[in-house]
XYZ file of C-alpha atoms in Angstrom:
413
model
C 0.110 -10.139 27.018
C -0.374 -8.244 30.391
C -2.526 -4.809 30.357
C 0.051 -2.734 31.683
C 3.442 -3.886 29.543
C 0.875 -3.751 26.555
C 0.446 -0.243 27.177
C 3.842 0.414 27.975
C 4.671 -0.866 24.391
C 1.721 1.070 23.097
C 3.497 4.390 24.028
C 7.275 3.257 22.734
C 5.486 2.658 19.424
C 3.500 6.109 18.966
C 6.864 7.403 17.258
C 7.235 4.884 14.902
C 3.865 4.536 13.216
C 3.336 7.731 11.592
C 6.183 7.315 9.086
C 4.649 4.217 7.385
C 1.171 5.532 6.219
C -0.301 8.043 3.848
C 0.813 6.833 0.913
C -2.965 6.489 -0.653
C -5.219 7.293 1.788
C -8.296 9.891 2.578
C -8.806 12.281 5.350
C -11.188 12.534 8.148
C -12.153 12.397 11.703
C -14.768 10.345 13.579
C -15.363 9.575 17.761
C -12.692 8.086 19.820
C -14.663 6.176 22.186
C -14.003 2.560 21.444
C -16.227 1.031 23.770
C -20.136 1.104 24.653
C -21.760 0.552 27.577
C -23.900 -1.616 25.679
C -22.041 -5.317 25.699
C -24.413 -6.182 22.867
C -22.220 -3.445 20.444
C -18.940 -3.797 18.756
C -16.745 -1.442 17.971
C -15.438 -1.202 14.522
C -12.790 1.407 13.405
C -10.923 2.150 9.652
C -9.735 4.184 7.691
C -12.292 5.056 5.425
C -13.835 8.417 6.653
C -15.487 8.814 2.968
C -18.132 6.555 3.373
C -21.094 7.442 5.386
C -24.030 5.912 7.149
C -25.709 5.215 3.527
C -22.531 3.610 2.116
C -21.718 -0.051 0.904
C -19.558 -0.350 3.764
C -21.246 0.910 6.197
C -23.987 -1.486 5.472
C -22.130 -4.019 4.653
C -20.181 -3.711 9.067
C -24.167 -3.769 9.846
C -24.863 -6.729 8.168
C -22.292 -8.956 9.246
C -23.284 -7.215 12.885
C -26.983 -9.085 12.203
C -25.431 -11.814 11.305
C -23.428 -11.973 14.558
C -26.455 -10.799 16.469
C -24.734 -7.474 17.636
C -24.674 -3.760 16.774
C -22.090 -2.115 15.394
C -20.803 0.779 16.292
C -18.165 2.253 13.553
C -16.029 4.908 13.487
C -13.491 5.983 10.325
C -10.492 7.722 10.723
C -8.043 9.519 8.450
C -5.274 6.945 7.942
C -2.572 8.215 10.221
C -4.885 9.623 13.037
C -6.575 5.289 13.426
C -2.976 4.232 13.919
C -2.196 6.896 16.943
C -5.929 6.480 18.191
C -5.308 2.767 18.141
C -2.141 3.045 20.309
C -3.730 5.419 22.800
C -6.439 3.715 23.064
C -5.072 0.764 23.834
C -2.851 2.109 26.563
C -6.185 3.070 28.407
C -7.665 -0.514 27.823
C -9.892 0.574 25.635
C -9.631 -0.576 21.954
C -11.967 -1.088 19.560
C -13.224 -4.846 19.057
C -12.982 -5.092 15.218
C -9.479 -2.486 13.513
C -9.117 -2.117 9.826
C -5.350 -0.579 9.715
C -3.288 0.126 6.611
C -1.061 -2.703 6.296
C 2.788 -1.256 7.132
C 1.087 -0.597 10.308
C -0.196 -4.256 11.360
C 3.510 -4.805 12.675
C 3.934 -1.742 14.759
C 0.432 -2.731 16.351
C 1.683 -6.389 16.885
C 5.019 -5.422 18.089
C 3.056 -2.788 20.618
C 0.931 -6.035 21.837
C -1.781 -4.291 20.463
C -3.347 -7.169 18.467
C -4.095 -10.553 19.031
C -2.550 -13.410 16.516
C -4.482 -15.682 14.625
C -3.123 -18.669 16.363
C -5.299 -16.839 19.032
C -8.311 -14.875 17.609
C -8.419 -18.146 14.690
C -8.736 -16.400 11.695
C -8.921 -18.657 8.913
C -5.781 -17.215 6.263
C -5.536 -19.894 4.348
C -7.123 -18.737 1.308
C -4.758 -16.201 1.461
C -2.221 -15.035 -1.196
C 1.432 -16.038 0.627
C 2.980 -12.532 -0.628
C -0.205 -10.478 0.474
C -0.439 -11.875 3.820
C 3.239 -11.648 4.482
C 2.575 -7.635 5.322
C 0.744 -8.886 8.528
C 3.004 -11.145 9.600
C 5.417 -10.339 12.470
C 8.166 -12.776 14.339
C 7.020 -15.868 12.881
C 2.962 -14.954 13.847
C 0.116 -13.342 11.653
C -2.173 -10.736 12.833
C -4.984 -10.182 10.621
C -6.317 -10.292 7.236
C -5.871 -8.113 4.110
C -9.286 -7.557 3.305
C -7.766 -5.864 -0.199
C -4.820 -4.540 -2.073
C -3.366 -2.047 -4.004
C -0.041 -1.523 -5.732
C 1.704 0.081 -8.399
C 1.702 -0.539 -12.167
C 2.625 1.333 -15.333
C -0.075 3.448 -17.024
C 0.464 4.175 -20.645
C -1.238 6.558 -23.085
C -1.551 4.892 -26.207
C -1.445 7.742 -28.371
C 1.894 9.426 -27.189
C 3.410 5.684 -27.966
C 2.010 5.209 -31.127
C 2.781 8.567 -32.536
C 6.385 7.699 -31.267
C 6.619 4.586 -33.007
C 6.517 2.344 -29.676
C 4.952 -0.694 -29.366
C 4.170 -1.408 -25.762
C 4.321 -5.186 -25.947
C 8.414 -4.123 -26.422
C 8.775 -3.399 -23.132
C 9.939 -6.108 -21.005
C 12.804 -4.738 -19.516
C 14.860 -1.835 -17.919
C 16.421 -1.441 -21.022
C 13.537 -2.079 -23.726
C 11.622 0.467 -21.194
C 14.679 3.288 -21.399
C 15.007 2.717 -25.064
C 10.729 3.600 -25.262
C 11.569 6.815 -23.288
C 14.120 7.585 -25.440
C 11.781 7.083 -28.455
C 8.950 9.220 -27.035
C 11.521 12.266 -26.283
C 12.866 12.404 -29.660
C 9.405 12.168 -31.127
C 8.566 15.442 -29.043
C 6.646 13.769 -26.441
C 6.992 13.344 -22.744
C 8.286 10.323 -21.383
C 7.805 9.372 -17.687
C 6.575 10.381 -14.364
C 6.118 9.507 -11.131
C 6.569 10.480 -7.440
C 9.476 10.931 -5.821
C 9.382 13.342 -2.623
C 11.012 13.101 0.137
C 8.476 11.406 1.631
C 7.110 7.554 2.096
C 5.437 8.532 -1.336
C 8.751 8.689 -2.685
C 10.169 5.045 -1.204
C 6.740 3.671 -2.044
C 7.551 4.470 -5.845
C 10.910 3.873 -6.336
C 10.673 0.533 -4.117
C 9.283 -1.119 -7.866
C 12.516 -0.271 -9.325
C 14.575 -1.231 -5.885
C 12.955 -4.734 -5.700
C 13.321 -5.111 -9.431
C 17.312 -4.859 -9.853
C 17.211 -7.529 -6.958
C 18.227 -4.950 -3.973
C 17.105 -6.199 -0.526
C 16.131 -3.475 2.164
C 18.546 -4.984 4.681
C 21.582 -3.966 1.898
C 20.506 -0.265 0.861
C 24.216 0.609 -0.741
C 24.147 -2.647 -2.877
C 25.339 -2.833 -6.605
C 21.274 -3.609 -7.179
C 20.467 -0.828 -5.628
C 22.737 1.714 -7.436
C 21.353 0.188 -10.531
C 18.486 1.082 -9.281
C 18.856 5.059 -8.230
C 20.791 5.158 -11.427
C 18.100 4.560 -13.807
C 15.892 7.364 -12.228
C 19.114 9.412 -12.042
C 19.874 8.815 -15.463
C 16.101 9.706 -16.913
C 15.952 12.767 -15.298
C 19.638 13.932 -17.081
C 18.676 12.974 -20.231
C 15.076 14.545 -20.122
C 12.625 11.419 -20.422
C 10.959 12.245 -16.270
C 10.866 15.742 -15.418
C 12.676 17.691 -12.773
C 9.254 17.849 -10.976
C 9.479 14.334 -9.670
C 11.551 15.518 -6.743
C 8.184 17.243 -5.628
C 5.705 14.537 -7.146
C 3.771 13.500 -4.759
C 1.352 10.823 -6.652
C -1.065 13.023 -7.318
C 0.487 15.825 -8.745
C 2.396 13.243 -10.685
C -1.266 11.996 -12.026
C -2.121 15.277 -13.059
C 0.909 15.774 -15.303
C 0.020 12.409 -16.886
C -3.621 13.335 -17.301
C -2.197 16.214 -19.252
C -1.927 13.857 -22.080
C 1.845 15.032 -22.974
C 3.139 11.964 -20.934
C 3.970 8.154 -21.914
C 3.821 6.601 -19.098
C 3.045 7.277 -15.499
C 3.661 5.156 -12.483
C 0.877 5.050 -10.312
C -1.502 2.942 -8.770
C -4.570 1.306 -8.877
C -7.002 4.142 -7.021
C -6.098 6.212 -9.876
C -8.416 3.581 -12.447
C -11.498 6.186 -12.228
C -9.328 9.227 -13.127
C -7.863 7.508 -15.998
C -11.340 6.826 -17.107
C -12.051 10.325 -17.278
C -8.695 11.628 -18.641
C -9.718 11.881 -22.339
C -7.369 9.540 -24.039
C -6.795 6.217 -24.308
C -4.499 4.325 -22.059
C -3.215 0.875 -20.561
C -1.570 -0.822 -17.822
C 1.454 -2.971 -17.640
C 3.199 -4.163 -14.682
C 6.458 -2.387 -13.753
C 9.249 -4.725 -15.280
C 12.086 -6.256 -13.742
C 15.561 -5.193 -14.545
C 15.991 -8.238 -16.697
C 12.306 -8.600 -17.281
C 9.247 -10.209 -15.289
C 7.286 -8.036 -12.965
C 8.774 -6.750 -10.529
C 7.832 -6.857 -7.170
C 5.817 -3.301 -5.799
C 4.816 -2.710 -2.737
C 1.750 -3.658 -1.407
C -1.144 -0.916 -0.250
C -4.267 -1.774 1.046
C -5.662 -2.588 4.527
C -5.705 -5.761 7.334
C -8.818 -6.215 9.657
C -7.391 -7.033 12.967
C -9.049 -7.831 15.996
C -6.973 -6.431 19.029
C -6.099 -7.080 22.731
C -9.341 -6.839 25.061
C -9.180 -7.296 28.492
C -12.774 -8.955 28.321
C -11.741 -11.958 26.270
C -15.537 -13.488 26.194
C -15.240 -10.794 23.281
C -13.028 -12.448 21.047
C -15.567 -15.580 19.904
C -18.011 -12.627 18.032
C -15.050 -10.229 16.692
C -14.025 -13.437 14.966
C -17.255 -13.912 13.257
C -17.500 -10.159 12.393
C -13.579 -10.010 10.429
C -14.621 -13.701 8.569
C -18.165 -11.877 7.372
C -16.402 -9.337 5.854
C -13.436 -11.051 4.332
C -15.880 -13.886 2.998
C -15.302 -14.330 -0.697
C -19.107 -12.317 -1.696
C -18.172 -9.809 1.120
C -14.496 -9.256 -0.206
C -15.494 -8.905 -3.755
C -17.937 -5.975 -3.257
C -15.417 -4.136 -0.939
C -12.652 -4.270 -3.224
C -15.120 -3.295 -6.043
C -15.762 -0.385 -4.319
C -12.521 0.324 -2.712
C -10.788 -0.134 -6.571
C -8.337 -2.785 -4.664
C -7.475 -6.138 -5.794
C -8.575 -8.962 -3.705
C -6.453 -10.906 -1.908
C -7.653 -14.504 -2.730
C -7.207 -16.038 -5.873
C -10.876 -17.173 -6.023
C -12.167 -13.154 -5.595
C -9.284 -12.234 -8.106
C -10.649 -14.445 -11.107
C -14.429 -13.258 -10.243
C -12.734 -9.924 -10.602
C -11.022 -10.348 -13.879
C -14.025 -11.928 -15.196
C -16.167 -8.989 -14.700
C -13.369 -6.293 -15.898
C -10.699 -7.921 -18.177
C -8.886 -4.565 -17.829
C -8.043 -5.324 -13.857
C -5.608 -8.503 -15.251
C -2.548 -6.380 -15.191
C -3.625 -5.100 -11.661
C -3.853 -8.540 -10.394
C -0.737 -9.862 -12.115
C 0.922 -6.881 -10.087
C -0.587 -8.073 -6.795
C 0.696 -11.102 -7.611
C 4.413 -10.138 -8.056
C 3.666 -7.827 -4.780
C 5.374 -7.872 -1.711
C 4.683 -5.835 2.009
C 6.718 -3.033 2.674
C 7.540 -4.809 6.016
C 7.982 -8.454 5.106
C 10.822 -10.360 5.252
C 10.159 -9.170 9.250
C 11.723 -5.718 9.158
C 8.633 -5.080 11.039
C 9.452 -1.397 13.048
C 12.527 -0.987 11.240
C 10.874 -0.645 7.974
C 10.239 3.538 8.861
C 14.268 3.785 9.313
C 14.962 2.387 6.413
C 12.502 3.744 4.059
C 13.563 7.541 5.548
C 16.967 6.774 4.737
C 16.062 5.538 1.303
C 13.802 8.125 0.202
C 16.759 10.935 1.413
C 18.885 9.130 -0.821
C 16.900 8.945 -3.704
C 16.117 12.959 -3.155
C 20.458 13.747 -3.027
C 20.731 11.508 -6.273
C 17.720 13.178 -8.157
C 18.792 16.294 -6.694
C 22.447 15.444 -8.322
C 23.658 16.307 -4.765
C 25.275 13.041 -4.316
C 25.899 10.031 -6.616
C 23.703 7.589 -6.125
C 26.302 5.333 -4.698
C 27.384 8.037 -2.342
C 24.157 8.796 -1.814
C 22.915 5.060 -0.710
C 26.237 4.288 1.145
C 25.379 7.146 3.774
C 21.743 5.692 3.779
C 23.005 2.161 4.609
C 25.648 4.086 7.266
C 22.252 6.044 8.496
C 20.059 3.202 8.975
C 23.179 1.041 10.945
């Protein structure tokens, strides 16, 4: 695509990427200076402001720099701040060779002309899962890689369900799962929380429960979809998740589980470390289906993208730097240390196999699906205000939830 209509794009799209991240991500700041005057250095930007210079990753980007006899030259970013740097940057020509970008975003990028599609920059996605790479994939092209994911899964503390007389390998089910709560309660114990603020938290969380009655995003006021908004509705009435979900964000809605009171606790897989340390003993089961299976929750986790350069002589080495670090060795020691899943079935059983416990984490990413699949692409941040508004007038008890999705689907029209 031409310069100039790329950055024309560029700056329609500014408005529409902030609503789709910050669902799990850090903070931070870094240099906004994309290129060097060096041609023998790459930029590389991401979202992971944590690490430093001494880090895995960091020396990891260096590595597969060697490899591709350049220097790297890496800057992280807090989540939302890389997507708005990556837009203005590439209005001024200037973006970084190498972008690791939360996924939601890949599409507002692609739909900018900020990236370049595999069929161009020949990134090999074939080992890819289907349902993982779907979240980069925009009008019929793919831009990118996920180099890792994350999604959301039921914890469980076994204590709470044992004292209750519950025996986890009962739930299957919408119902089976209600009829647990309901157990739990009387027993004195806390049933179930989770996060569900007016915010993309809040659509993140519920969209488990949205996919899982069969609901489609393109049909928010669907019978599914009631069926949906009227479980959650119906929990919080008869006291199994507490009024405090309407404020959750996932944190706070981790810290009431670590309390210990709590059942169960949707949340997701960056949380394994703190449930390590919580002082009790819990599991993980996918989040079911309203007739059973796992249902499908959305994918987190990142793509690395290469995007537009003017100079395309730059392309042939930015290709070698993405495949180093999505190679199979390189992609299981990043997810190992980013607590994601890996997004190949060959990484995934090397995963399992060192940590049994991460099965129900990869049977989750399995059953996953991108929050802008099925190419909704830019309209995804519509919908998902829409739906989280809804979900906040039904919780609320503001609106039914029928009401309160049939002005969401009128909204988002």
């Amino acid at each position: 695509m031409h310069s100039s209509s790329r950055r024309l794009l560029a700056t329609v799209a500014l408005s529409t990427v902030v609503a789709v991240v910050g669902t799990a991500c850090s903070s931070g700041a870094g240099s906004t200076d994309a290129k060097d005057a060096d041609s023998g250095t790459y930029t590389v930007w991401d979202p992971y402001p944590q690490f430093d210079k001494g880090s895995a990753w960091t020396k990891l980007l260096d590595k597969c720099g060697t490899q591709a006899g350049v220097k790297i030259k890496r800057t992280g970013f807090d989540t939302s701040d890389l997507a708005n740097k990556t837009l203005l940057a590439a209005q001024q020509g200037n973006s970084p060779d190498v972008l690791v970008v939360d996924n939601p975003v890949v599409s507002t990028l692609a739909e900018a002309g900020v990236l370049t599609s595999t069929d161009d920059n020949k990134l090999d996605t074939s080992k890819v899962d289907p349902n993982l790479l779907a979240a980069g994939q925009s009008g019929g092209k793919t831009y990118g890689t996920p180099i890792g994911a994350n999604t959301l899964a039921l914890y469980y503390n076994k204590e709470v369900l044992k004292e209750a007389g519950v025996d986890v390998a009962s739930v299957k089910d919408w119902k089976s799962l209600t009829a647990a709560l309901a157990k739990v309660e009387k027993a004195g114990k806390k049933g179930i929380t989770f996060s569900a603020i007016g915010t993309e938290e809040g659509s993140f969380q519920f969209l488990p429960w949205f996919w899982g009655s069969g609901a489609q995003l393109t049909e928010l006021d669907s019978d599914e979809a009631v069926s949906a908004l009227s479980l959650w509705q119906d929990w919080l009435k008869k006291g199994y998740a507490p009024n405090s979900v309407i404020n959750n964000t996932q944190t706070t809605s981790w810290q009431e589980f670590a309390s210990g009171d709590y059942a169960f606790a949707e949340n997701g897989t960056w949380q394994l470390a703190n449930a390590e340390k919580a002082g009790f003993e819990y599991g993980v089961l996918p989040i079911p289906g309203s007739d059973g299976g796992n249902a499908a929750a959305p994918t987190g986790g990142e793509f690395v993208t290469l995007p537009v350069q003017d100079d395309t002589g730059r392309y042939t080495t930015s290709q070698k730097l993405a495949t180093c670090l999505t190679s199979t060795q390189n992609l299981y020691d990043t997810d190992t240390t980013l607590s994601y899943v890996a997004p190949t079935g060959e990484v995934q059983d090397k995963q399992v196999a060192a940590n049994a416990d991460l099965k129900p984490w990869v049977d989750a990413v399995k059953a996953a699906r991108g929050r802008t699949s099925d190419d909704l692409g830019t309209r995804y941040p519509k919908i998902s205000e829409q739906m989280w508004k809804a979900v906040q007038s039904a919780l609320s008890g503001s609106k039914s939830p029928e009401d309160a999705l049939t002005s969401a689907q009128a909204a988002v029209k």
